[in-house]
Every structure is written in C-alpha cells, then in structure tokens.
Amino acid sequence: MRFKKSFLIMMTVVLLVVIAGCGGGNNNAKPVERTNKANNTAQKENDPANTATPDDGAIDHSKPLKLTVFSTTANYAGLQTGWFAKIIKDKFNLEFDIVASNLTGGDTKIAAMMASGNLGDIIIFGDDKSHYPNAIKGNLLLDWNQNDLLNKYGKDIVASFPKATEKAEIAFGGGSAIYGMGNNVASNPKGASEGKDMTWGPDLRWDLYQAVGAPEINSIEDYLPVLKKMQELEPKNANGKKNYAFSLWSDWDGNYKMTLAKQFANMMGYDEIPDTSVYVKADEEKYYDFLAEESWYMKSLQLYYDANQMGLLDPDSLTQKFDDVVAKYKDGRLLFSWFPWLGAANYNTQENIDAGKGFALVPFKGELMYSTGFNVYGGNGIISIGAKAQEPERIMEFINWMYTPEGAMISAGSGTAVPNGPQGLTWDINADGKPFVTDFGWKAYADQQNTQVPEEYGGGDYYYGQNQLNFSFIVPAMTNPETDEPYDHNLWTTTLERNPSKLDSDWRAKMGVLTPKEYFVKNNLIAIAPQGFTGKEPLLMDKTLEQKNKQIGTIIQQYSWKMVFAKNQAEFDKLNKEMHDKVNGLGYAEVMEFSIKKAEELFEARKSVQ
C-alpha cells in the first residue's frame, strides 16, 4: 500500500510538471497563469529569466556571459573583438561569438541551425519574410512578454518605440507575444531618414572623373564610356595591379537574385519586396516584374555584361567575397561604388583626400533616390532572443540599451556612416553640450582598417572593433534628445562647420551643396517610401509556393552570373531565354501573382502613416 501510495504521489507530481511545461513554450498564446503556489515557486526557480537576478530585482553581472549571436546579415564570424567588445564587457560582462550565415552556407546554414533546434542566444534576421516566421513556428525564439521580460528589462524600448512593439505583437505574435524588434526604428515619421550621404550613390573616383573632363552623365549607361576613360588614365594602382570599374561579390546573393543587380533600381526610386518578383516605387502605387525586359534588374545584367566586354569588370567577381572587394577599394583598384559606405569609407583616407583623391557622388540626369524614410514601426530586419538562451534578462538588457541614446551614440552609423565609436576617443561633448569628432576620430573614420585603437579602449583596428552584428537599431539621422543633434557624426553642427578637405571643397564648389543628401533634397530628387503597418499579420507564402520560389530564385541567381560573363551578346540572349523558360516552367506566374498581393499589402500599409 505504501508503494502504491508513493507511486500515485510521484505520478501526480510528474503530471503537474508536464502540464506546467506545456503551458509555456513559444506559441502565440499568452502564458497560462498558474495559481498553484508550489508550481509558481518551481517555475521561478527554474526560469532562466530569474536565475541571475538578486532579491532586489537588479541584474547580477558578476559572472561573464558568452553569447552565441547568429546573424544572417553579418560579414564577420568569430569573437567580437576591439572597442565594441570592451564596451559591452565593461558594461554588461558579455562576450559575443558571431555565427554568420553570409559567410558560411547562406540559406543552407540557416536551415541547418533551425533543424538543430537551437539558433543561439541572439538571432538577427535580415528580413521578416521567411526565416523569422518559420523560427517562431518552430518554437525557436523566446517570447519577450513571457515572465514580463520586455517590461522589466526593456523599459526604454517600451517607452520610446511603442509602435514597433505593437507591430511585433500583432504581425507575428498573434496579438499577445513579441519575438523580436525591428531595425532602424525612429520616432520622426516624416522626411528622408539618411544622414550626410544617401544609402546609394553612384560614387566615382572624383579626381579621375575631373581629370577626364567631368562629362555630363545623362543615363546609367553613360557611366561606362566615362569609366573606360578613367581606367585608361589610371590603368593600375600604386602597386602595379590592374584597376577596374566594377568588382562584384556573390556572398550577399542569398537565394533569390544577384544582389548587385538591384542597386540601379534604387537610384530610380524603386526597391524590391524581398523574395518576390516585384520592384515597388517609393512614393507611388507602381510596381514592375523584375524579370521584365525594361526592369533595372535585367538592364543591370546587360550593363555588367557590356562592362565585362570593355574590360571594366573585375574577373575575380565570380569567386571573391565582400571582404576581398573592401580590400580592393582600400588599395585604390576600383573606380565605381554603388554605396558611399563602401568606396569612400575605404579609399578616402586622410592622405588621399588631402591630395584631392577619393570617391564622391557623381549623379546622373533623372536620378531619383529611394529613401526608406523614418519608420516608427521599425524596419524588416529583426533582432530576437533564442528560446534556449541562458539568462535572457541580461540579453534583453543589452538589446534595450542599444535602443537608448547611449547605445545609439556608440553604434550609430550602420549603413551610410562609420559608427561613432567610444566617447572620449573618437568623439566627445564640448562646453556647449554639443558632440564633436576628435582628431583621432577623424583619422579612424577616414582609415578604419589602418587605425589602431589604444589598448585601454580595446585595441585592434577601428574597423574590426566596431559592432559586427550588422544590425542598425536606431536610424542614425534621428535626433538624440540628449544633445539635440542627430546620432550620425556626419550631421553634427561641429562636423558641417569643420574646415573641409581639398576633395570636399572641390566637390562642394562644383555641386553647390554641402552634402550628397542636400543635393537630392535641394533638387527634389528623393522618393520617400512611407513605412506603415496594416495592423494585420503579413501575407506569407504557403510551403508549396515557397519551395517553388526557392527553386526559381536559384535559377535566376545562377543564370544572372552566367549572363554577365557570357562570351558574346548571342550567348547572353540565349541564356536569358533559357532562364525565362525555366522559371516559367516552375511556376513563375504563381510567384508573380503572390508578389502583386504583397505590393498591394505594402500600399495598404503606407496609408497608415499618410
């Protein structure tokens, strides 16, 4: 009888534990509220969110915590080192080990991580279209509302960006859960969100462009003969290596298209809806099929093919990675840059700009710059916490800090500007309470990889010491309430009033403005895309169509590279026809039908902020 009674008691306890385990999880329902005192006690003791919290509610930072950060956008893998590592170590006693699918495996790596059941402690998604909702469905992400995690340790997010948390809850959490926060969040809903520079250029080697007579650029195709003259003027760099206009890389391609064939569409006021077949106008209800003959995706493939025939395209493009291209900009081997944060950021060293050499904006006639605008709901990039993360309250504390003025002032600059870096080293506050860049800061910003950071600030070079997660938390152009200046150091009053370099002076005199952004604003050449929210869960592909879309995307990507390096126009046209035939046979019409619905959904969302 004693045995039977003990057995019954034991089975009851087991049953209670099983029920308690089923009540949590990462579904879209609110956690079950438990009233049994014994259950509550057990839950509190075993809940990771409470394991390191002392009785007074403060977080215990006494023990170092090493976190695995899985980022689908990072261009760096391994331990975070340098000045940013020093800051988070001193402030939170955290260390980051970054896993970057960009560098190893792409979508295959993401699928393998998901299949393992553990995505890591911090997860960064490049967009919210596929992998993010799939991770939610797979119970791989922690609900920030569970155990009141967000309200306790993310108070600044809750107070400053309520629309972003509202979107997260409604769009992906069934109205009750929050599994992540959007990137590039802002509190200013109007105007262009970029800083001194826009996200795209095009930028050319300004000194060589002037040397060949600075011919007027009437169309995108007009860049090719100009770049050819520039290449003939300086065929090799200082080390005797051949110069090219364009140098492509494939490790950003993902699964759908050649990434670098979309940039000219952005300079015409359009942008893609990720993993669909449409490009959408920023400020109109207009879209087009990106495989149509007149689309800038297809025109870009033709442009790169023509460039290759002219000897302007780097033959290493087929095999090299992004970091290889960065090194070539730094070595002065390239003449064209799609982005100001690529060419100018790596070639415009103090030595070069003092000599009048460097990259600068050379716009074309009719250019209409796409701008994402300020987004109170947050962008499509997502930062999440893994379902199996230990001490999630410490992770939440860190994420929350990155959305505060202090965190933003250190890391602001992802995208169109070099990050500000540590206060006291690269920047500081003057007697008037205004931020300014130090002499060391100007050196670091101009030559990131060759600028060594003092050991007391973390050591290493400035470039690799920056936050390597590749996730912009707050729009850098947003105003910091503590300084009444933008977060981006390029927009500080002290920066704009600083004596310009020879390169800047020459560019400003010829363009009649102080900054590239001012050029586009002054000439009414910006198309701002309102960043709204429908108030509903987003439209997602079903599994069958998603699989078809992946197959189609792989074919488009493979054929795009083949077309660019075709031996002649006849082969280019033949490959183009083959690509269209294959994707049409796989169900491209169905993808297009879904893509149009996504465009209509986007137009509906925009109305929420108009």
XYZ file of C-alpha atoms in Angstrom:
610
model
C 0.000 0.000 0.000
C 2.863 2.349 0.886
C 4.429 1.605 -2.517
C 1.154 2.236 -4.365
C 0.558 5.494 -2.470
C 4.120 6.706 -3.200
C 3.697 5.736 -6.837
C 0.444 7.713 -7.099
C 2.041 10.783 -5.488
C 5.028 10.514 -7.813
C 2.787 10.235 -10.900
C 0.778 13.257 -9.762
C 3.946 15.324 -9.454
C 5.112 14.170 -12.900
C 1.740 15.095 -14.367
C 1.899 18.562 -12.799
C 5.380 19.102 -14.223
C 4.254 18.017 -17.704
C 1.241 20.352 -17.542
C 3.466 23.200 -16.379
C 5.864 22.534 -19.272
C 3.050 22.574 -21.828
C 1.721 25.898 -20.542
C 4.778 27.864 -21.712
C 6.575 27.497 -24.995
C 6.806 29.884 -27.919
C 3.307 29.743 -29.340
C 1.151 32.774 -29.965
C -0.972 32.425 -26.850
C -0.289 34.177 -23.580
C 1.465 32.035 -20.966
C -1.012 30.240 -18.709
C -1.364 31.986 -15.360
C -0.646 29.477 -12.609
C -2.281 29.741 -9.194
C -0.703 26.740 -7.517
C 1.872 28.135 -5.073
C 4.203 25.144 -5.344
C 4.116 25.344 -9.149
C 4.868 29.076 -9.097
C 7.849 28.549 -6.826
C 9.256 25.784 -9.024
C 8.715 27.862 -12.136
C 10.523 30.863 -10.641
C 13.482 28.781 -9.563
C 13.867 27.095 -12.958
C 13.024 30.033 -15.231
C 16.223 31.361 -16.924
C 14.877 34.897 -16.592
C 15.210 34.605 -12.822
C 18.378 32.595 -12.369
C 20.752 35.540 -12.053
C 18.502 38.169 -10.534
C 19.169 39.077 -6.888
C 16.331 39.718 -4.445
C 16.349 43.488 -5.131
C 15.482 42.885 -8.832
C 18.813 44.145 -10.173
C 20.696 42.030 -12.689
C 23.830 40.318 -11.437
C 26.717 40.986 -13.863
C 29.407 39.401 -11.708
C 29.809 36.339 -13.942
C 30.906 36.695 -17.571
C 28.295 35.522 -20.082
C 29.385 34.358 -23.529
C 26.588 34.561 -26.081
C 26.286 32.916 -29.463
C 24.979 35.501 -31.932
C 23.563 34.017 -35.134
C 23.328 36.775 -37.732
C 22.065 36.316 -41.283
C 23.448 39.766 -42.140
C 26.904 39.791 -40.500
C 30.023 39.900 -42.655
C 32.255 38.737 -39.811
C 32.397 35.465 -37.883
C 34.076 34.632 -34.600
C 34.587 36.508 -31.357
C 33.647 40.166 -31.275
C 36.896 41.965 -30.503
C 38.164 45.517 -30.140
C 36.467 48.643 -28.856
C 32.861 47.422 -29.007
C 33.806 44.190 -27.233
C 35.459 46.278 -24.499
C 32.356 48.418 -24.047
C 29.908 45.517 -23.682
C 32.360 43.625 -21.486
C 32.762 46.570 -19.111
C 29.080 47.469 -19.057
C 27.367 44.080 -19.158
C 30.155 41.490 -18.746
C 29.060 39.995 -22.086
C 31.087 38.366 -24.848
C 29.802 37.670 -28.380
C 30.687 34.715 -30.584
C 29.219 35.532 -34.009
C 27.965 32.904 -36.454
C 27.438 34.439 -39.915
C 25.399 32.534 -42.499
C 26.502 35.178 -45.041
C 29.983 33.705 -44.860
C 29.187 30.021 -44.483
C 26.325 28.321 -46.261
C 23.660 31.017 -46.667
C 20.157 29.566 -46.545
C 21.598 26.059 -46.095
C 23.296 27.200 -42.879
C 20.085 28.817 -41.649
C 18.134 25.626 -42.364
C 20.732 23.542 -40.522
C 20.592 25.839 -37.475
C 16.808 25.620 -37.423
C 16.890 21.845 -37.756
C 19.210 21.664 -34.748
C 16.507 23.266 -32.597
C 18.855 25.984 -31.332
C 19.516 29.238 -33.212
C 21.742 30.656 -30.496
C 21.263 33.310 -27.834
C 20.797 36.389 -30.037
C 19.427 35.968 -33.558
C 19.429 38.597 -36.299
C 17.262 38.167 -39.378
C 17.874 40.241 -42.494
C 14.135 40.479 -43.099
C 10.862 39.235 -41.650
C 9.599 37.422 -44.755
C 10.544 33.783 -44.273
C 13.131 32.647 -41.732
C 11.753 34.782 -38.891
C 8.146 33.483 -39.025
C 9.462 29.951 -39.555
C 11.623 30.278 -36.430
C 8.536 31.409 -34.486
C 6.528 28.441 -35.721
C 9.380 26.137 -34.772
C 9.390 27.444 -31.164
C 12.983 28.605 -31.625
C 12.506 32.152 -30.314
C 11.752 33.489 -26.852
C 8.563 35.460 -26.255
C 9.611 38.805 -24.754
C 6.270 39.056 -22.974
C 6.915 35.802 -21.130
C 7.633 36.494 -17.466
C 7.236 40.200 -18.320
C 10.787 40.182 -19.748
C 10.323 43.218 -22.009
C 8.571 45.389 -19.424
C 11.197 44.606 -16.777
C 14.391 44.815 -18.812
C 13.344 46.632 -21.992
C 11.709 49.692 -20.466
C 13.364 52.136 -22.858
C 12.086 50.209 -25.881
C 8.570 50.151 -24.434
C 8.609 53.871 -23.636
C 10.313 55.165 -26.784
C 9.047 52.887 -29.557
C 5.515 51.682 -28.732
C 4.512 51.406 -32.408
C 7.390 48.997 -33.083
C 6.370 46.680 -30.243
C 2.735 46.948 -31.363
C 3.704 45.796 -34.849
C 5.822 42.945 -33.467
C 2.925 41.743 -31.318
C 0.212 41.942 -33.970
C 2.143 40.938 -37.079
C 3.992 37.934 -35.680
C 2.828 37.296 -32.123
C -0.878 36.657 -32.528
C -1.608 39.839 -30.587
C -0.001 38.614 -27.382
C 3.648 37.608 -27.932
C 6.729 39.547 -29.036
C 9.502 37.534 -30.644
C 11.745 40.330 -31.892
C 12.263 44.010 -32.577
C 12.633 45.733 -35.947
C 15.748 47.555 -37.098
C 16.160 51.245 -37.951
C 13.409 52.352 -35.602
C 12.646 56.066 -35.401
C 10.344 58.472 -33.645
C 10.216 61.000 -36.522
C 7.657 59.823 -39.096
C 8.405 62.435 -41.809
C 11.259 63.186 -44.204
C 14.282 61.333 -45.582
C 15.977 59.240 -42.917
C 19.503 59.169 -44.355
C 22.407 61.183 -42.993
C 25.034 63.161 -44.885
C 25.061 60.511 -47.603
C 22.198 58.563 -49.083
C 22.281 54.766 -48.984
C 23.259 54.578 -52.653
C 25.444 56.706 -54.934
C 26.650 56.311 -57.512
C 30.128 57.388 -56.422
C 33.124 57.641 -58.725
C 36.804 58.369 -58.187
C 36.201 62.125 -58.221
C 39.779 63.090 -59.070
C 39.897 60.848 -62.143
C 36.403 61.921 -63.200
C 37.558 65.556 -63.140
C 40.740 64.630 -64.999
C 38.761 63.191 -67.945
C 36.723 66.383 -68.232
C 33.803 65.593 -65.872
C 31.426 64.760 -68.747
C 27.698 65.016 -68.082
C 26.040 61.711 -67.215
C 22.612 61.576 -68.841
C 21.836 57.912 -68.161
C 23.184 54.977 -66.180
C 24.652 53.528 -69.372
C 26.678 56.736 -69.819
C 28.923 55.709 -66.916
C 30.615 53.004 -68.994
C 32.495 55.196 -71.528
C 33.416 57.637 -68.739
C 34.751 54.822 -66.557
C 36.698 53.462 -69.517
C 38.446 56.831 -69.932
C 39.200 56.887 -66.198
C 40.638 53.362 -66.391
C 42.822 54.345 -69.360
C 44.057 57.367 -67.395
C 44.980 55.208 -64.381
C 45.106 51.560 -65.545
C 46.965 50.305 -62.472
C 47.163 51.153 -58.787
C 50.324 52.218 -56.957
C 51.367 48.572 -56.593
C 51.048 47.850 -60.312
C 47.782 45.866 -60.075
C 45.092 46.371 -62.707
C 42.212 48.728 -61.953
C 38.565 48.011 -62.750
C 35.342 49.992 -62.659
C 33.186 47.277 -61.089
C 34.078 44.459 -58.733
C 31.176 42.189 -57.758
C 30.771 39.640 -54.968
C 28.310 36.785 -54.551
C 28.142 36.192 -50.789
C 25.271 38.670 -50.422
C 23.121 36.974 -53.056
C 21.148 34.759 -50.695
C 18.787 32.513 -52.601
C 16.895 34.746 -54.997
C 18.859 37.120 -57.197
C 22.193 38.778 -57.873
C 22.211 41.435 -55.153
C 24.334 43.914 -57.065
C 21.904 43.929 -59.985
C 19.286 45.760 -57.921
C 21.181 48.896 -56.931
C 20.361 50.943 -60.010
C 16.648 50.348 -59.368
C 17.140 52.085 -56.015
C 18.594 55.062 -57.873
C 15.409 55.216 -59.951
C 13.080 55.360 -56.944
C 12.256 51.644 -56.687
C 13.111 48.866 -54.261
C 12.399 45.152 -54.133
C 9.993 43.339 -51.874
C 12.359 40.597 -50.625
C 11.833 37.102 -52.055
C 9.203 38.284 -54.525
C 9.347 39.141 -58.210
C 8.372 42.810 -57.976
C 10.104 46.139 -57.515
C 7.895 48.856 -55.994
C 8.024 52.652 -56.416
C 8.760 54.506 -53.187
C 6.127 57.216 -53.463
C 3.569 55.818 -55.916
C 1.390 52.722 -56.197
C 3.521 51.372 -59.024
C 5.440 48.128 -59.396
C 7.068 46.059 -62.122
C 8.224 42.491 -62.721
C 11.966 42.495 -62.143
C 12.471 39.891 -64.919
C 10.710 42.100 -67.470
C 12.950 43.377 -70.275
C 12.606 47.002 -69.135
C 13.368 46.303 -65.463
C 16.559 47.641 -63.938
C 17.498 44.161 -62.798
C 17.683 42.950 -66.385
C 19.232 46.219 -67.581
C 21.907 45.850 -64.893
C 22.831 42.381 -66.125
C 23.231 43.862 -69.600
C 25.274 46.745 -68.177
C 27.674 44.410 -66.358
C 27.949 42.236 -69.466
C 28.871 45.316 -71.512
C 31.338 46.376 -68.817
C 32.982 42.969 -68.939
C 33.322 43.179 -72.719
C 35.031 46.569 -72.253
C 37.479 45.216 -69.645
C 35.809 47.184 -66.840
C 34.585 44.229 -64.757
C 36.914 42.520 -62.293
C 37.255 38.833 -63.349
C 37.569 37.888 -59.668
C 33.875 38.793 -59.271
C 32.839 35.169 -59.803
C 34.772 33.814 -56.828
C 35.603 36.613 -54.374
C 33.841 37.643 -51.173
C 32.768 41.034 -49.857
C 35.937 41.435 -47.770
C 38.058 40.921 -50.902
C 36.253 43.822 -52.571
C 36.734 46.032 -49.499
C 40.490 45.384 -49.744
C 40.471 46.384 -53.427
C 38.754 49.691 -52.668
C 41.314 50.305 -49.983
C 44.152 49.552 -52.437
C 42.787 52.006 -54.995
C 41.935 49.358 -57.605
C 38.282 50.325 -58.213
C 36.671 53.337 -59.854
C 32.933 52.973 -59.153
C 30.973 52.437 -55.937
C 27.241 51.822 -55.536
C 27.417 52.864 -51.895
C 29.117 55.766 -50.061
C 29.840 53.437 -47.160
C 31.916 51.203 -49.449
C 34.121 53.188 -51.821
C 34.581 56.411 -49.858
C 34.713 54.646 -46.495
C 37.678 52.535 -47.588
C 39.615 54.681 -50.069
C 39.114 58.194 -48.716
C 41.948 58.132 -46.204
C 43.249 61.418 -44.839
C 46.289 61.131 -47.067
C 44.184 60.559 -50.184
C 41.600 63.261 -49.551
C 44.275 65.806 -48.639
C 45.760 65.077 -52.072
C 42.329 65.630 -53.638
C 41.827 61.933 -54.386
C 38.778 59.959 -53.361
C 35.254 58.799 -54.103
C 32.388 61.284 -54.325
C 28.849 61.393 -55.664
C 28.508 61.760 -59.437
C 24.742 61.638 -60.100
C 23.088 61.018 -63.454
C 20.322 63.043 -65.067
C 16.904 61.890 -63.902
C 18.209 60.056 -60.840
C 15.500 59.645 -58.191
C 16.945 58.394 -54.906
C 14.918 55.858 -52.959
C 14.669 56.700 -49.253
C 13.164 54.448 -46.625
C 12.084 57.402 -44.506
C 11.712 57.372 -40.736
C 9.893 54.258 -39.590
C 8.084 54.336 -36.244
C 7.179 50.659 -36.716
C 10.756 49.544 -37.351
C 12.238 48.003 -40.462
C 12.077 44.427 -41.706
C 15.355 43.419 -40.083
C 14.712 41.662 -36.760
C 16.699 41.026 -33.585
C 15.448 38.152 -31.396
C 16.408 36.063 -28.381
C 16.787 32.299 -28.726
C 14.288 30.069 -26.951
C 17.123 28.224 -25.205
C 19.096 31.326 -24.231
C 20.500 31.360 -20.723
C 19.946 34.469 -18.611
C 17.667 36.170 -21.177
C 17.195 39.141 -18.859
C 20.849 40.068 -19.481
C 20.315 39.766 -23.233
C 17.166 41.877 -23.028
C 19.078 44.469 -21.035
C 21.722 44.684 -23.780
C 19.181 44.916 -26.626
C 17.274 47.597 -24.737
C 20.493 49.590 -24.252
C 21.188 49.570 -27.979
C 17.894 51.428 -28.487
C 18.845 54.136 -25.947
C 20.732 57.386 -26.666
C 23.858 55.988 -25.013
C 23.865 52.794 -27.058
C 22.896 54.571 -30.266
C 25.638 57.195 -29.915
C 28.259 54.460 -29.811
C 26.980 52.251 -32.625
C 25.048 54.721 -34.806
C 26.252 54.752 -38.364
C 25.432 51.275 -39.634
C 24.676 51.598 -43.328
C 25.570 55.068 -44.559
C 28.130 56.170 -41.981
C 31.073 54.881 -39.972
C 29.971 54.190 -36.361
C 30.738 56.961 -33.870
C 32.733 54.714 -31.548
C 33.750 55.232 -27.913
C 33.156 58.600 -26.270
C 36.430 60.188 -25.219
C 38.338 58.502 -28.029
C 36.675 59.258 -31.361
C 34.166 61.860 -30.163
C 33.191 63.856 -27.110
C 30.897 66.628 -25.849
C 32.106 70.259 -25.902
C 31.421 73.069 -23.407
C 28.181 73.907 -25.215
C 26.897 70.384 -24.755
C 27.367 69.566 -28.455
C 29.107 66.459 -29.798
C 32.293 66.806 -31.833
C 34.730 64.420 -33.515
C 38.246 64.263 -32.063
C 41.413 64.323 -34.158
C 41.776 60.599 -33.524
C 38.164 60.161 -34.599
C 38.735 61.798 -37.972
C 41.714 59.533 -38.542
C 39.718 56.427 -37.560
C 36.718 57.331 -39.710
C 38.876 58.028 -42.764
C 41.106 54.944 -42.495
C 39.315 52.373 -40.370
C 41.464 49.334 -41.017
C 44.784 51.115 -40.589
C 43.862 52.974 -37.414
C 44.967 51.167 -34.265
C 42.802 51.674 -31.199
C 44.631 52.157 -27.855
C 44.599 49.087 -25.614
C 42.633 50.936 -22.926
C 39.761 51.151 -25.423
C 40.037 47.556 -26.598
C 42.972 47.543 -29.021
C 42.936 46.209 -32.582
C 41.990 48.272 -35.626
C 38.944 50.506 -35.676
C 37.107 48.644 -38.481
C 37.023 45.173 -36.933
C 36.458 46.625 -33.489
C 33.052 48.032 -34.429
C 29.787 46.240 -33.670
C 29.950 43.312 -36.105
C 26.315 42.213 -35.759
C 25.440 44.309 -38.838
C 22.145 45.472 -37.374
C 21.163 49.127 -37.169
C 18.990 49.617 -34.088
C 18.049 53.311 -34.412
C 18.074 55.446 -37.572
C 21.371 57.386 -37.334
C 19.775 60.580 -38.695
C 17.288 60.679 -35.815
C 17.811 63.432 -33.254
C 19.423 62.453 -29.967
C 17.279 64.089 -27.245
C 20.337 64.459 -25.004
C 22.320 66.608 -27.489
C 19.586 67.905 -29.829
C 21.808 66.742 -32.689
C 21.498 63.669 -34.939
C 23.225 60.476 -33.798
C 25.278 60.364 -37.013
C 28.522 62.290 -36.525
C 28.433 63.380 -40.164
C 25.403 65.542 -39.392
C 26.685 67.249 -36.250
C 26.929 71.033 -36.496
C 30.585 70.839 -35.478
C 31.240 68.465 -38.386
C 29.487 70.552 -41.029
C 31.314 73.696 -39.846
C 34.699 71.972 -39.868
C 37.270 73.006 -42.459
C 36.681 70.781 -45.490
C 39.398 68.738 -47.193
C 40.610 69.582 -50.689
C 38.349 66.850 -52.070
C 35.285 68.094 -50.166
C 35.934 71.713 -51.147
C 36.191 70.808 -54.812
C 33.052 68.668 -54.725
C 31.022 71.285 -52.824
C 32.071 74.059 -55.191
C 31.042 72.091 -58.268
C 27.800 70.667 -56.813
C 26.667 73.817 -54.982
C 25.772 71.941 -51.769
C 27.500 70.737 -48.600
C 26.398 67.079 -48.664
C 25.021 64.488 -51.103
C 21.750 64.382 -49.170
C 21.411 68.144 -49.550
C 21.900 67.733 -53.319
C 18.993 65.305 -53.614
C 16.736 67.282 -51.263
C 17.517 70.636 -52.888
C 16.793 69.291 -56.374
C 13.669 67.363 -55.315
C 15.255 64.068 -56.335
C 14.242 61.926 -53.349
C 11.357 59.448 -53.352
C 10.390 58.677 -49.750
C 8.684 55.366 -49.054
C 6.205 55.693 -46.148
C 6.909 52.942 -43.600
C 3.484 51.885 -42.363
C 1.718 48.848 -40.966
C -1.563 47.219 -41.986
C -2.451 46.236 -38.426
C -2.715 42.618 -39.569
C -0.470 39.590 -39.811
C 1.617 39.755 -43.013
C 0.760 37.702 -46.062
C 3.096 34.701 -46.284
C 3.696 32.104 -48.988
C 2.399 28.618 -48.363
C 5.028 25.883 -48.217
C 4.422 24.668 -51.783
C 4.825 28.112 -53.322
C 7.789 28.866 -51.069
C 9.570 25.780 -52.378
C 8.835 26.756 -55.980
C 10.059 30.262 -55.288
C 13.358 28.966 -53.903
C 13.921 26.828 -56.999
C 13.103 29.791 -59.224
C 15.399 32.045 -57.219
C 18.306 29.648 -57.524
C 17.912 29.534 -61.306
C 17.704 33.325 -61.572
C 20.811 33.714 -59.467
C 22.833 31.138 -61.416
C 21.806 32.440 -64.825
C 22.398 36.059 -63.839
C 26.083 35.360 -63.224
C 26.359 33.336 -66.428
C 24.807 36.160 -68.448
C 27.179 38.780 -67.075
C 30.180 36.677 -68.115
C 28.726 35.454 -71.437
C 31.296 35.359 -74.245
C 29.154 37.425 -76.620
C 25.715 39.029 -76.967
C 24.290 35.966 -78.702
C 25.177 33.776 -75.714
C 23.795 36.437 -73.338
C 20.457 36.404 -75.177
C 20.403 32.604 -75.298
C 20.992 32.335 -71.544
C 18.345 34.979 -70.915
C 15.759 32.961 -72.852
C 16.746 29.759 -71.059
C 16.338 31.460 -67.680
C 12.874 32.741 -68.540
C 11.784 29.378 -69.949
C 12.946 27.500 -66.863
C 11.356 29.811 -64.293
C 8.108 29.950 -66.245
C 8.037 26.153 -66.270
C 8.498 26.099 -62.485
C 5.511 28.353 -61.791
C 6.830 31.912 -62.037
C 3.292 33.130 -62.817
C 2.147 31.912 -59.377
C 5.056 33.746 -57.715
C 4.130 36.877 -59.646
C 0.509 36.610 -58.522
C 1.607 36.390 -54.878
C 4.108 39.228 -55.404
C 1.377 41.550 -56.649
C -0.640 40.806 -53.499
C 2.440 41.714 -51.417
C 2.713 45.006 -53.331
C -0.944 45.743 -52.609
C -0.354 44.903 -48.948
C 2.546 47.376 -48.928
C 0.390 50.106 -50.451
C -2.238 49.496 -47.763
C 0.408 49.704 -45.026
C 1.669 53.055 -46.321
C -1.753 54.602 -45.803
C -1.344 54.179 -42.025
C 1.278 56.950 -41.942
C -0.015 59.246 -44.674
